[in-house]
mmCIF file with all atom_site columns, C-alpha atoms in Angstrom:
data_model
loop_
_atom_site.group_PDB
_atom_site.id
_atom_site.type_symbol
_atom_site.label_atom_id
_atom_site.label_alt_id
_atom_site.label_comp_id
_atom_site.label_asym_id
_atom_site.label_entity_id
_atom_site.label_seq_id
_atom_site.pdbx_PDB_ins_code
_atom_site.Cartn_x
_atom_site.Cartn_y
_atom_site.Cartn_z
_atom_site.occupancy
_atom_site.B_iso_or_equiv
_atom_site.pdbx_formal_charge
_atom_site.auth_seq_id
_atom_site.auth_comp_id
_atom_site.auth_asym_id
_atom_site.auth_atom_id
_atom_site.pdbx_PDB_model_num
ATOM 1   C CA . UNK K 1 1   ? 0.000   0.000  0.000   1.00 79.00 ? 1   UNK K CA 1
ATOM 2   C CA . UNK K 1 2   ? 1.112   3.518  -0.682  1.00 86.00 ? 2   UNK K CA 1
ATOM 3   C CA . UNK K 1 3   ? 2.069   5.755  2.221   1.00 93.00 ? 3   UNK K CA 1
ATOM 4   C CA . UNK K 1 4   ? 3.054   9.407  2.570   1.00 97.00 ? 4   UNK K CA 1
ATOM 5   C CA . UNK K 1 5   ? 5.225   10.630 5.437   1.00 97.00 ? 5   UNK K CA 1
ATOM 6   C CA . UNK K 1 6   ? 5.762   14.197 6.607   1.00 97.00 ? 6   UNK K CA 1
ATOM 7   C CA . UNK K 1 7   ? 8.263   14.090 9.417   1.00 96.00 ? 7   UNK K CA 1
ATOM 8   C CA . UNK K 1 8   ? 8.105   17.765 10.428  1.00 96.00 ? 8   UNK K CA 1
ATOM 9   C CA . UNK K 1 9   ? 4.972   18.474 12.479  1.00 96.00 ? 9   UNK K CA 1
ATOM 10  C CA . UNK K 1 10  ? 5.842   22.163 12.666  1.00 97.00 ? 10  UNK K CA 1
ATOM 11  C CA . UNK K 1 11  ? 8.234   24.574 10.993  1.00 97.00 ? 11  UNK K CA 1
ATOM 12  C CA . UNK K 1 12  ? 8.928   28.280 11.464  1.00 97.00 ? 12  UNK K CA 1
ATOM 13  C CA . UNK K 1 13  ? 10.386  30.773 9.030   1.00 97.00 ? 13  UNK K CA 1
ATOM 14  C CA . UNK K 1 14  ? 11.164  34.446 9.196   1.00 97.00 ? 14  UNK K CA 1
ATOM 15  C CA . UNK K 1 15  ? 9.250   36.643 6.796   1.00 97.00 ? 15  UNK K CA 1
ATOM 16  C CA . UNK K 1 16  ? 11.113  37.003 3.458   1.00 97.00 ? 16  UNK K CA 1
ATOM 17  C CA . UNK K 1 17  ? 13.271  33.946 4.193   1.00 97.00 ? 17  UNK K CA 1
ATOM 18  C CA . UNK K 1 18  ? 13.181  30.515 2.537   1.00 98.00 ? 18  UNK K CA 1
ATOM 19  C CA . UNK K 1 19  ? 11.854  27.318 4.081   1.00 98.00 ? 19  UNK K CA 1
ATOM 20  C CA . UNK K 1 20  ? 11.744  23.703 2.887   1.00 98.00 ? 20  UNK K CA 1
ATOM 21  C CA . UNK K 1 21  ? 9.073   21.222 3.902   1.00 98.00 ? 21  UNK K CA 1
ATOM 22  C CA . UNK K 1 22  ? 9.881   17.519 3.602   1.00 98.00 ? 22  UNK K CA 1
ATOM 23  C CA . UNK K 1 23  ? 7.781   14.682 2.241   1.00 98.00 ? 23  UNK K CA 1
ATOM 24  C CA . UNK K 1 24  ? 8.649   11.072 1.519   1.00 97.00 ? 24  UNK K CA 1
ATOM 25  C CA . UNK K 1 25  ? 6.387   8.420  0.076   1.00 97.00 ? 25  UNK K CA 1
ATOM 26  C CA . UNK K 1 26  ? 6.365   4.728  -0.575  1.00 95.00 ? 26  UNK K CA 1
ATOM 27  C CA . UNK K 1 27  ? 4.970   3.127  -3.706  1.00 91.00 ? 27  UNK K CA 1
ATOM 28  C CA . UNK K 1 28  ? 5.746   0.333  -6.118  1.00 89.00 ? 28  UNK K CA 1
ATOM 29  C CA . UNK K 1 29  ? 4.156   2.249  -8.994  1.00 88.00 ? 29  UNK K CA 1
ATOM 30  C CA . UNK K 1 30  ? 6.278   4.007  -11.587 1.00 87.00 ? 30  UNK K CA 1
ATOM 31  C CA . UNK K 1 31  ? 3.713   6.568  -12.703 1.00 88.00 ? 31  UNK K CA 1
ATOM 32  C CA . UNK K 1 32  ? 1.870   8.774  -10.269 1.00 91.00 ? 32  UNK K CA 1
ATOM 33  C CA . UNK K 1 33  ? 1.153   12.361 -9.255  1.00 92.00 ? 33  UNK K CA 1
ATOM 34  C CA . UNK K 1 34  ? 2.371   14.258 -6.237  1.00 95.00 ? 34  UNK K CA 1
ATOM 35  C CA . UNK K 1 35  ? 0.820   17.383 -4.798  1.00 96.00 ? 35  UNK K CA 1
ATOM 36  C CA . UNK K 1 36  ? 1.303   19.961 -2.100  1.00 97.00 ? 36  UNK K CA 1
ATOM 37  C CA . UNK K 1 37  ? -1.863  21.438 -0.634  1.00 97.00 ? 37  UNK K CA 1
ATOM 38  C CA . UNK K 1 38  ? -2.188  24.358 1.736   1.00 96.00 ? 38  UNK K CA 1
ATOM 39  C CA . UNK K 1 39  ? -4.921  24.368 4.387   1.00 95.00 ? 39  UNK K CA 1
ATOM 40  C CA . UNK K 1 40  ? -5.395  27.694 6.194   1.00 92.00 ? 40  UNK K CA 1
ATOM 41  C CA . UNK K 1 41  ? -7.546  27.921 9.348   1.00 85.00 ? 41  UNK K CA 1
ATOM 42  C CA . UNK K 1 42  ? -10.615 28.336 7.125   1.00 78.00 ? 42  UNK K CA 1
ATOM 43  C CA . UNK K 1 43  ? -10.030 24.636 6.211   1.00 77.00 ? 43  UNK K CA 1
ATOM 44  C CA . UNK K 1 44  ? -10.287 25.120 2.437   1.00 87.00 ? 44  UNK K CA 1
ATOM 45  C CA . UNK K 1 45  ? -7.598  22.957 0.866   1.00 92.00 ? 45  UNK K CA 1
ATOM 46  C CA . UNK K 1 46  ? -5.801  24.929 -1.838  1.00 93.00 ? 46  UNK K CA 1
ATOM 47  C CA . UNK K 1 47  ? -3.528  23.326 -4.413  1.00 94.00 ? 47  UNK K CA 1
ATOM 48  C CA . UNK K 1 48  ? -0.044  24.819 -4.217  1.00 96.00 ? 48  UNK K CA 1
ATOM 49  C CA . UNK K 1 49  ? 1.878   22.770 -6.744  1.00 95.00 ? 49  UNK K CA 1
ATOM 50  C CA . UNK K 1 50  ? 1.772   19.428 -8.541  1.00 94.00 ? 50  UNK K CA 1
ATOM 51  C CA . UNK K 1 51  ? 4.354   17.106 -10.053 1.00 94.00 ? 51  UNK K CA 1
ATOM 52  C CA . UNK K 1 52  ? 3.914   14.303 -12.554 1.00 91.00 ? 52  UNK K CA 1
ATOM 53  C CA . UNK K 1 53  ? 6.340   11.483 -11.753 1.00 91.00 ? 53  UNK K CA 1
ATOM 54  C CA . UNK K 1 54  ? 7.185   10.931 -15.413 1.00 89.00 ? 54  UNK K CA 1
ATOM 55  C CA . UNK K 1 55  ? 8.515   14.486 -15.689 1.00 89.00 ? 55  UNK K CA 1
ATOM 56  C CA . UNK K 1 56  ? 12.114  14.889 -14.616 1.00 86.00 ? 56  UNK K CA 1
ATOM 57  C CA . UNK K 1 57  ? 11.892  18.660 -14.385 1.00 92.00 ? 57  UNK K CA 1
ATOM 58  C CA . UNK K 1 58  ? 10.941  19.983 -10.973 1.00 95.00 ? 58  UNK K CA 1
ATOM 59  C CA . UNK K 1 59  ? 7.691   21.950 -10.908 1.00 94.00 ? 59  UNK K CA 1
ATOM 60  C CA . UNK K 1 60  ? 7.676   25.627 -9.977  1.00 95.00 ? 60  UNK K CA 1
ATOM 61  C CA . UNK K 1 61  ? 4.819   28.047 -9.270  1.00 93.00 ? 61  UNK K CA 1
ATOM 62  C CA . UNK K 1 62  ? 6.028   31.556 -8.535  1.00 95.00 ? 62  UNK K CA 1
ATOM 63  C CA . UNK K 1 63  ? 7.598   31.427 -5.039  1.00 97.00 ? 63  UNK K CA 1
ATOM 64  C CA . UNK K 1 64  ? 6.916   27.712 -4.670  1.00 98.00 ? 64  UNK K CA 1
ATOM 65  C CA . UNK K 1 65  ? 9.121   24.974 -6.083  1.00 97.00 ? 65  UNK K CA 1
ATOM 66  C CA . UNK K 1 66  ? 9.674   21.299 -5.463  1.00 97.00 ? 66  UNK K CA 1
ATOM 67  C CA . UNK K 1 67  ? 12.692  19.046 -5.281  1.00 97.00 ? 67  UNK K CA 1
ATOM 68  C CA . UNK K 1 68  ? 11.453  15.748 -6.691  1.00 96.00 ? 68  UNK K CA 1
ATOM 69  C CA . UNK K 1 69  ? 13.834  12.828 -6.206  1.00 95.00 ? 69  UNK K CA 1
ATOM 70  C CA . UNK K 1 70  ? 12.080  9.819  -7.716  1.00 94.00 ? 70  UNK K CA 1
ATOM 71  C CA . UNK K 1 71  ? 14.667  7.217  -6.778  1.00 94.00 ? 71  UNK K CA 1
ATOM 72  C CA . UNK K 1 72  ? 14.708  8.414  -3.188  1.00 95.00 ? 72  UNK K CA 1
ATOM 73  C CA . UNK K 1 73  ? 10.894  8.822  -3.183  1.00 96.00 ? 73  UNK K CA 1
ATOM 74  C CA . UNK K 1 74  ? 11.267  12.312 -1.855  1.00 97.00 ? 74  UNK K CA 1
ATOM 75  C CA . UNK K 1 75  ? 9.163   15.363 -2.699  1.00 97.00 ? 75  UNK K CA 1
ATOM 76  C CA . UNK K 1 76  ? 10.070  18.504 -0.759  1.00 98.00 ? 76  UNK K CA 1
ATOM 77  C CA . UNK K 1 77  ? 8.466   21.933 -1.082  1.00 98.00 ? 77  UNK K CA 1
ATOM 78  C CA . UNK K 1 78  ? 10.544  25.098 -1.051  1.00 98.00 ? 78  UNK K CA 1
ATOM 79  C CA . UNK K 1 79  ? 8.859   28.397 -0.276  1.00 98.00 ? 79  UNK K CA 1
ATOM 80  C CA . UNK K 1 80  ? 10.955  31.431 -1.162  1.00 98.00 ? 80  UNK K CA 1
ATOM 81  C CA . UNK K 1 81  ? 10.433  34.966 0.133   1.00 97.00 ? 81  UNK K CA 1
ATOM 82  C CA . UNK K 1 82  ? 7.982   33.714 2.761   1.00 97.00 ? 82  UNK K CA 1
ATOM 83  C CA . UNK K 1 83  ? 4.961   35.883 3.439   1.00 97.00 ? 83  UNK K CA 1
ATOM 84  C CA . UNK K 1 84  ? 2.632   36.095 6.421   1.00 96.00 ? 84  UNK K CA 1
ATOM 85  C CA . UNK K 1 85  ? -0.129  34.668 4.235   1.00 94.00 ? 85  UNK K CA 1
ATOM 86  C CA . UNK K 1 86  ? 1.864   31.480 3.761   1.00 96.00 ? 86  UNK K CA 1
ATOM 87  C CA . UNK K 1 87  ? 1.163   30.458 7.350   1.00 96.00 ? 87  UNK K CA 1
ATOM 88  C CA . UNK K 1 88  ? -1.006  27.322 7.207   1.00 97.00 ? 88  UNK K CA 1
ATOM 89  C CA . UNK K 1 89  ? -0.964  23.538 7.356   1.00 97.00 ? 89  UNK K CA 1
ATOM 90  C CA . UNK K 1 90  ? 0.753   22.012 4.351   1.00 98.00 ? 90  UNK K CA 1
ATOM 91  C CA . UNK K 1 91  ? -0.119  18.523 3.177   1.00 98.00 ? 91  UNK K CA 1
ATOM 92  C CA . UNK K 1 92  ? 1.761   16.343 0.744   1.00 98.00 ? 92  UNK K CA 1
ATOM 93  C CA . UNK K 1 93  ? -0.450  14.019 -1.297  1.00 97.00 ? 93  UNK K CA 1
ATOM 94  C CA . UNK K 1 94  ? 0.018   11.113 -3.704  1.00 95.00 ? 94  UNK K CA 1
ATOM 95  C CA . UNK K 1 95  ? -2.250  9.752  -6.440  1.00 92.00 ? 95  UNK K CA 1
ATOM 96  C CA . UNK K 1 96  ? -1.688  6.825  -8.766  1.00 85.00 ? 96  UNK K CA 1
ATOM 97  C CA . UNK K 1 97  ? -1.677  7.697  -12.460 1.00 77.00 ? 97  UNK K CA 1
ATOM 98  C CA . UNK K 1 98  ? -3.760  4.868  -13.794 1.00 72.00 ? 98  UNK K CA 1
ATOM 99  C CA . UNK K 1 99  ? -6.101  3.336  -11.323 1.00 67.00 ? 99  UNK K CA 1
ATOM 100 C CA . UNK K 1 100 ? -9.743  2.597  -10.839 1.00 65.00 ? 100 UNK K CA 1
ATOM 101 C CA . UNK K 1 101 ? -9.527  4.623  -7.675  1.00 71.00 ? 101 UNK K CA 1
ATOM 102 C CA . UNK K 1 102 ? -8.295  8.168  -7.983  1.00 82.00 ? 102 UNK K CA 1
ATOM 103 C CA . UNK K 1 103 ? -8.097  8.839  -4.288  1.00 89.00 ? 103 UNK K CA 1
ATOM 104 C CA . UNK K 1 104 ? -5.397  10.950 -2.765  1.00 93.00 ? 104 UNK K CA 1
ATOM 105 C CA . UNK K 1 105 ? -3.211  9.608  0.019   1.00 95.00 ? 105 UNK K CA 1
ATOM 106 C CA . UNK K 1 106 ? -2.184  12.414 2.351   1.00 97.00 ? 106 UNK K CA 1
ATOM 107 C CA . UNK K 1 107 ? 0.596   12.859 4.838   1.00 97.00 ? 107 UNK K CA 1
ATOM 108 C CA . UNK K 1 108 ? -0.084  14.077 8.366   1.00 96.00 ? 108 UNK K CA 1
ATOM 109 C CA . UNK K 1 109 ? 0.824   17.650 7.523   1.00 97.00 ? 109 UNK K CA 1
ATOM 110 C CA . UNK K 1 110 ? 3.346   20.301 8.545   1.00 98.00 ? 110 UNK K CA 1
ATOM 111 C CA . UNK K 1 111 ? 2.219   23.457 10.288  1.00 97.00 ? 111 UNK K CA 1
ATOM 112 C CA . UNK K 1 112 ? 4.140   26.432 8.939   1.00 97.00 ? 112 UNK K CA 1
ATOM 113 C CA . UNK K 1 113 ? 4.492   29.544 11.068  1.00 97.00 ? 113 UNK K CA 1
ATOM 114 C CA . UNK K 1 114 ? 5.752   32.748 9.490   1.00 97.00 ? 114 UNK K CA 1
ATOM 115 C CA . UNK K 1 115 ? 7.384   35.183 11.886  1.00 96.00 ? 115 UNK K CA 1
ATOM 116 C CA . UNK K 1 116 ? 7.190   38.915 11.244  1.00 93.00 ? 116 UNK K CA 1
ATOM 117 C CA . UNK D 2 1   ? -17.094 29.998 -11.263 1.00 55.00 ? 1   UNK D CA 1
ATOM 118 C CA . UNK D 2 2   ? -18.412 28.614 -8.002  1.00 81.00 ? 2   UNK D CA 1
ATOM 119 C CA . UNK D 2 3   ? -16.270 26.165 -6.108  1.00 93.00 ? 3   UNK D CA 1
ATOM 120 C CA . UNK D 2 4   ? -17.240 23.069 -4.169  1.00 96.00 ? 4   UNK D CA 1
ATOM 121 C CA . UNK D 2 5   ? -19.724 23.900 -1.457  1.00 96.00 ? 5   UNK D CA 1
ATOM 122 C CA . UNK D 2 6   ? -20.635 21.902 1.629   1.00 97.00 ? 6   UNK D CA 1
ATOM 123 C CA . UNK D 2 7   ? -23.409 22.235 4.161   1.00 96.00 ? 7   UNK D CA 1
ATOM 124 C CA . UNK D 2 8   ? -23.742 22.577 7.008   1.00 97.00 ? 8   UNK D CA 1
ATOM 125 C CA . UNK D 2 9   ? -20.343 24.039 7.907   1.00 96.00 ? 9   UNK D CA 1
ATOM 126 C CA . UNK D 2 10  ? -20.785 22.932 11.505  1.00 97.00 ? 10  UNK D CA 1
ATOM 127 C CA . UNK D 2 11  ? -22.903 20.179 12.962  1.00 98.00 ? 11  UNK D CA 1
ATOM 128 C CA . UNK D 2 12  ? -23.293 19.131 16.574  1.00 98.00 ? 12  UNK D CA 1
ATOM 129 C CA . UNK D 2 13  ? -25.000 15.799 17.141  1.00 98.00 ? 13  UNK D CA 1
ATOM 130 C CA . UNK D 2 14  ? -25.783 13.855 20.263  1.00 97.00 ? 14  UNK D CA 1
ATOM 131 C CA . UNK D 2 15  ? -24.378 10.353 20.343  1.00 97.00 ? 15  UNK D CA 1
ATOM 132 C CA . UNK D 2 16  ? -26.784 8.014  18.625  1.00 97.00 ? 16  UNK D CA 1
ATOM 133 C CA . UNK D 2 17  ? -28.286 10.603 16.283  1.00 97.00 ? 17  UNK D CA 1
ATOM 134 C CA . UNK D 2 18  ? -28.199 10.324 12.512  1.00 98.00 ? 18  UNK D CA 1
ATOM 135 C CA . UNK D 2 19  ? -26.597 13.105 10.453  1.00 98.00 ? 19  UNK D CA 1
ATOM 136 C CA . UNK D 2 20  ? -26.532 13.998 6.751   1.00 98.00 ? 20  UNK D CA 1
ATOM 137 C CA . UNK D 2 21  ? -23.774 16.078 5.198   1.00 98.00 ? 21  UNK D CA 1
ATOM 138 C CA . UNK D 2 22  ? -24.206 17.624 1.768   1.00 98.00 ? 22  UNK D CA 1
ATOM 139 C CA . UNK D 2 23  ? -21.715 18.335 -1.002  1.00 98.00 ? 23  UNK D CA 1
ATOM 140 C CA . UNK D 2 24  ? -22.297 20.382 -4.160  1.00 97.00 ? 24  UNK D CA 1
ATOM 141 C CA . UNK D 2 25  ? -19.413 19.774 -6.589  1.00 96.00 ? 25  UNK D CA 1
ATOM 142 C CA . UNK D 2 26  ? -18.220 22.132 -9.278  1.00 94.00 ? 26  UNK D CA 1
ATOM 143 C CA . UNK D 2 27  ? -20.557 22.053 -12.257 1.00 92.00 ? 27  UNK D CA 1
ATOM 144 C CA . UNK D 2 28  ? -19.382 19.551 -14.868 1.00 89.00 ? 28  UNK D CA 1
ATOM 145 C CA . UNK D 2 29  ? -17.145 17.610 -12.511 1.00 91.00 ? 29  UNK D CA 1
ATOM 146 C CA . UNK D 2 30  ? -17.872 13.891 -12.792 1.00 91.00 ? 30  UNK D CA 1
ATOM 147 C CA . UNK D 2 31  ? -15.707 12.581 -9.964  1.00 92.00 ? 31  UNK D CA 1
ATOM 148 C CA . UNK D 2 32  ? -16.549 13.209 -6.327  1.00 96.00 ? 32  UNK D CA 1
ATOM 149 C CA . UNK D 2 33  ? -14.633 12.185 -3.217  1.00 96.00 ? 33  UNK D CA 1
ATOM 150 C CA . UNK D 2 34  ? -15.319 12.207 0.505   1.00 98.00 ? 34  UNK D CA 1
ATOM 151 C CA . UNK D 2 35  ? -12.519 12.422 3.066   1.00 97.00 ? 35  UNK D CA 1
ATOM 152 C CA . UNK D 2 36  ? -12.482 12.381 6.853   1.00 98.00 ? 36  UNK D CA 1
ATOM 153 C CA . UNK D 2 37  ? -9.987  14.612 8.638   1.00 96.00 ? 37  UNK D CA 1
ATOM 154 C CA . UNK D 2 38  ? -9.472  14.002 12.340  1.00 95.00 ? 38  UNK D CA 1
ATOM 155 C CA . UNK D 2 39  ? -7.990  16.771 14.454  1.00 91.00 ? 39  UNK D CA 1
ATOM 156 C CA . UNK D 2 40  ? -4.308  17.264 13.698  1.00 88.00 ? 40  UNK D CA 1
ATOM 157 C CA . UNK D 2 41  ? -4.292  14.655 10.944  1.00 92.00 ? 41  UNK D CA 1
ATOM 158 C CA . UNK D 2 42  ? -4.314  14.569 7.172   1.00 94.00 ? 42  UNK D CA 1
ATOM 159 C CA . UNK D 2 43  ? -7.497  13.777 5.282   1.00 96.00 ? 43  UNK D CA 1
ATOM 160 C CA . UNK D 2 44  ? -8.300  10.093 4.882   1.00 96.00 ? 44  UNK D CA 1
ATOM 161 C CA . UNK D 2 45  ? -10.237 8.730  1.936   1.00 95.00 ? 45  UNK D CA 1
ATOM 162 C CA . UNK D 2 46  ? -13.770 7.495  2.543   1.00 97.00 ? 46  UNK D CA 1
ATOM 163 C CA . UNK D 2 47  ? -15.441 6.963  -0.829  1.00 96.00 ? 47  UNK D CA 1
ATOM 164 C CA . UNK D 2 48  ? -15.399 7.891  -4.523  1.00 93.00 ? 48  UNK D CA 1
ATOM 165 C CA . UNK D 2 49  ? -18.110 8.426  -7.128  1.00 94.00 ? 49  UNK D CA 1
ATOM 166 C CA . UNK D 2 50  ? -17.890 8.685  -10.867 1.00 92.00 ? 50  UNK D CA 1
ATOM 167 C CA . UNK D 2 51  ? -21.145 10.299 -11.884 1.00 93.00 ? 51  UNK D CA 1
ATOM 168 C CA . UNK D 2 52  ? -23.786 8.395  -9.892  1.00 94.00 ? 52  UNK D CA 1
ATOM 169 C CA . UNK D 2 53  ? -21.754 5.200  -9.567  1.00 94.00 ? 53  UNK D CA 1
ATOM 170 C CA . UNK D 2 54  ? -19.967 4.593  -6.283  1.00 95.00 ? 54  UNK D CA 1
ATOM 171 C CA . UNK D 2 55  ? -16.774 2.973  -7.520  1.00 92.00 ? 55  UNK D CA 1
ATOM 172 C CA . UNK D 2 56  ? -14.842 2.757  -4.279  1.00 92.00 ? 56  UNK D CA 1
ATOM 173 C CA . UNK D 2 57  ? -16.153 2.725  -0.723  1.00 93.00 ? 57  UNK D CA 1
ATOM 174 C CA . UNK D 2 58  ? -13.192 0.978  0.813   1.00 93.00 ? 58  UNK D CA 1
ATOM 175 C CA . UNK D 2 59  ? -12.484 3.847  3.226   1.00 94.00 ? 59  UNK D CA 1
ATOM 176 C CA . UNK D 2 60  ? -15.874 3.912  4.933   1.00 97.00 ? 60  UNK D CA 1
ATOM 177 C CA . UNK D 2 61  ? -15.055 2.961  8.538   1.00 95.00 ? 61  UNK D CA 1
ATOM 178 C CA . UNK D 2 62  ? -18.244 1.048  9.299   1.00 94.00 ? 62  UNK D CA 1
ATOM 179 C CA . UNK D 2 63  ? -21.655 0.183  7.950   1.00 95.00 ? 63  UNK D CA 1
ATOM 180 C CA . UNK D 2 64  ? -22.996 3.229  9.801   1.00 97.00 ? 64  UNK D CA 1
ATOM 181 C CA . UNK D 2 65  ? -21.502 5.359  7.025   1.00 98.00 ? 65  UNK D CA 1
ATOM 182 C CA . UNK D 2 66  ? -23.397 5.619  3.772   1.00 97.00 ? 66  UNK D CA 1
ATOM 183 C CA . UNK D 2 67  ? -22.903 7.905  0.767   1.00 98.00 ? 67  UNK D CA 1
ATOM 184 C CA . UNK D 2 68  ? -25.018 8.528  -2.288  1.00 97.00 ? 68  UNK D CA 1
ATOM 185 C CA . UNK D 2 69  ? -25.022 10.643 -5.425  1.00 96.00 ? 69  UNK D CA 1
ATOM 186 C CA . UNK D 2 70  ? -28.265 9.665  -7.134  1.00 95.00 ? 70  UNK D CA 1
ATOM 187 C CA . UNK D 2 71  ? -28.206 12.092 -10.058 1.00 92.00 ? 71  UNK D CA 1
ATOM 188 C CA . UNK D 2 72  ? -24.481 12.399 -10.507 1.00 90.00 ? 72  UNK D CA 1
ATOM 189 C CA . UNK D 2 73  ? -24.187 15.868 -9.030  1.00 93.00 ? 73  UNK D CA 1
ATOM 190 C CA . UNK D 2 74  ? -24.998 16.583 -5.363  1.00 97.00 ? 74  UNK D CA 1
ATOM 191 C CA . UNK D 2 75  ? -23.784 13.982 -2.887  1.00 98.00 ? 75  UNK D CA 1
ATOM 192 C CA . UNK D 2 76  ? -24.839 13.202 0.666   1.00 98.00 ? 76  UNK D CA 1
ATOM 193 C CA . UNK D 2 77  ? -22.775 11.457 3.308   1.00 98.00 ? 77  UNK D CA 1
ATOM 194 C CA . UNK D 2 78  ? -24.956 9.945  5.993   1.00 98.00 ? 78  UNK D CA 1
ATOM 195 C CA . UNK D 2 79  ? -23.767 8.710  9.349   1.00 98.00 ? 79  UNK D CA 1
ATOM 196 C CA . UNK D 2 80  ? -26.167 6.650  11.395  1.00 98.00 ? 80  UNK D CA 1
ATOM 197 C CA . UNK D 2 81  ? -26.074 6.287  15.178  1.00 97.00 ? 81  UNK D CA 1
ATOM 198 C CA . UNK D 2 82  ? -23.171 8.715  15.507  1.00 97.00 ? 82  UNK D CA 1
ATOM 199 C CA . UNK D 2 83  ? -20.365 7.899  17.943  1.00 97.00 ? 83  UNK D CA 1
ATOM 200 C CA . UNK D 2 84  ? -17.801 10.202 19.530  1.00 96.00 ? 84  UNK D CA 1
ATOM 201 C CA . UNK D 2 85  ? -15.069 8.807  17.298  1.00 96.00 ? 85  UNK D CA 1
ATOM 202 C CA . UNK D 2 86  ? -16.994 10.148 14.295  1.00 97.00 ? 86  UNK D CA 1
ATOM 203 C CA . UNK D 2 87  ? -16.102 13.699 15.367  1.00 97.00 ? 87  UNK D CA 1
ATOM 204 C CA . UNK D 2 88  ? -13.987 15.112 12.543  1.00 97.00 ? 88  UNK D CA 1
ATOM 205 C CA . UNK D 2 89  ? -14.030 17.436 9.565   1.00 96.00 ? 89  UNK D CA 1
ATOM 206 C CA . UNK D 2 90  ? -15.605 15.842 6.509   1.00 98.00 ? 90  UNK D CA 1
ATOM 207 C CA . UNK D 2 91  ? -14.175 17.144 3.249   1.00 97.00 ? 91  UNK D CA 1
ATOM 208 C CA . UNK D 2 92  ? -15.683 16.778 -0.181  1.00 97.00 ? 92  UNK D CA 1
ATOM 209 C CA . UNK D 2 93  ? -13.676 17.156 -3.395  1.00 96.00 ? 93  UNK D CA 1
ATOM 210 C CA . UNK D 2 94  ? -14.503 16.980 -7.094  1.00 94.00 ? 94  UNK D CA 1
ATOM 211 C CA . UNK D 2 95  ? -12.500 16.467 -10.287 1.00 90.00 ? 95  UNK D CA 1
ATOM 212 C CA . UNK D 2 96  ? -13.155 17.331 -13.921 1.00 85.00 ? 96  UNK D CA 1
ATOM 213 C CA . UNK D 2 97  ? -13.751 14.706 -16.627 1.00 80.00 ? 97  UNK D CA 1
ATOM 214 C CA . UNK D 2 98  ? -10.716 12.806 -17.873 1.00 72.00 ? 98  UNK D CA 1
ATOM 215 C CA . UNK D 2 99  ? -10.603 14.722 -21.143 1.00 67.00 ? 99  UNK D CA 1
ATOM 216 C CA . UNK D 2 100 ? -10.176 18.039 -19.346 1.00 64.00 ? 100 UNK D CA 1
ATOM 217 C CA . UNK D 2 101 ? -6.818  19.516 -18.519 1.00 62.00 ? 101 UNK D CA 1
ATOM 218 C CA . UNK D 2 102 ? -5.919  18.848 -14.876 1.00 68.00 ? 102 UNK D CA 1
ATOM 219 C CA . UNK D 2 103 ? -8.449  16.035 -14.609 1.00 70.00 ? 103 UNK D CA 1
ATOM 220 C CA . UNK D 2 104 ? -6.270  14.473 -11.944 1.00 78.00 ? 104 UNK D CA 1
ATOM 221 C CA . UNK D 2 105 ? -6.597  17.479 -9.631  1.00 87.00 ? 105 UNK D CA 1
ATOM 222 C CA . UNK D 2 106 ? -9.123  17.533 -6.848  1.00 92.00 ? 106 UNK D CA 1
ATOM 223 C CA . UNK D 2 107 ? -10.889 20.719 -5.833  1.00 93.00 ? 107 UNK D CA 1
ATOM 224 C CA . UNK D 2 108 ? -11.899 20.752 -2.195  1.00 95.00 ? 108 UNK D CA 1
ATOM 225 C CA . UNK D 2 109 ? -14.838 22.243 -0.366  1.00 95.00 ? 109 UNK D CA 1
ATOM 226 C CA . UNK D 2 110 ? -14.528 23.998 3.005   1.00 94.00 ? 110 UNK D CA 1
ATOM 227 C CA . UNK D 2 111 ? -15.597 20.919 4.941   1.00 95.00 ? 111 UNK D CA 1
ATOM 228 C CA . UNK D 2 112 ? -18.206 20.168 7.579   1.00 97.00 ? 112 UNK D CA 1
ATOM 229 C CA . UNK D 2 113 ? -16.996 20.010 11.160  1.00 96.00 ? 113 UNK D CA 1
ATOM 230 C CA . UNK D 2 114 ? -18.977 17.316 12.983  1.00 98.00 ? 114 UNK D CA 1
ATOM 231 C CA . UNK D 2 115 ? -18.887 17.214 16.756  1.00 97.00 ? 115 UNK D CA 1
ATOM 232 C CA . UNK D 2 116 ? -20.566 14.305 18.500  1.00 97.00 ? 116 UNK D CA 1
ATOM 233 C CA . UNK D 2 117 ? -21.337 14.912 22.166  1.00 96.00 ? 117 UNK D CA 1
#
């Protein structure tokens, strides 16, 4: 069975600095998707960035980028120039590419605090 | 356009009561998912619909949990004889058809926080 592990329950970063959130996963599949979602106190899960496993190039979205290491099954999120609005829970998620079930498997989350 | 909506946002039930949680997906989205998120945890999959067909209900924790989507749009998650361990946030998500760009992405609603006393 696939699993997703986020080993950092909480992280802090100074405003305007850079922070990296870690995620590892376990799967025997070769094709899959990986995601980072942000969940602010309002609870609405917001997609931050996605990565297709068959793409070697790391995904980037403005201040957000990933370091995808397929062999190591690692998928970390880097937030540059951190802003107060980045404070939230961040969840790493996995989804198989071709499956009858398109469910996401989530990690336990990392709470990010941004210090002014 | 409008996102995924869920109602009620908050529900308090006495132990043993039945509850019904509603999800309105984004118009045109064929796939619909329910997740349960316990306090301090990540969401856990409950069930998945493609149109009106429930294709996966492997995550439903007991036969007290029942979900339906009779016309392929709105979905209801029903919990019978609620127990304290059912207290959680219930998230609904929808996905576009497979021939749409980003069909593998899920768009989440704000969730329903259920508290069983």
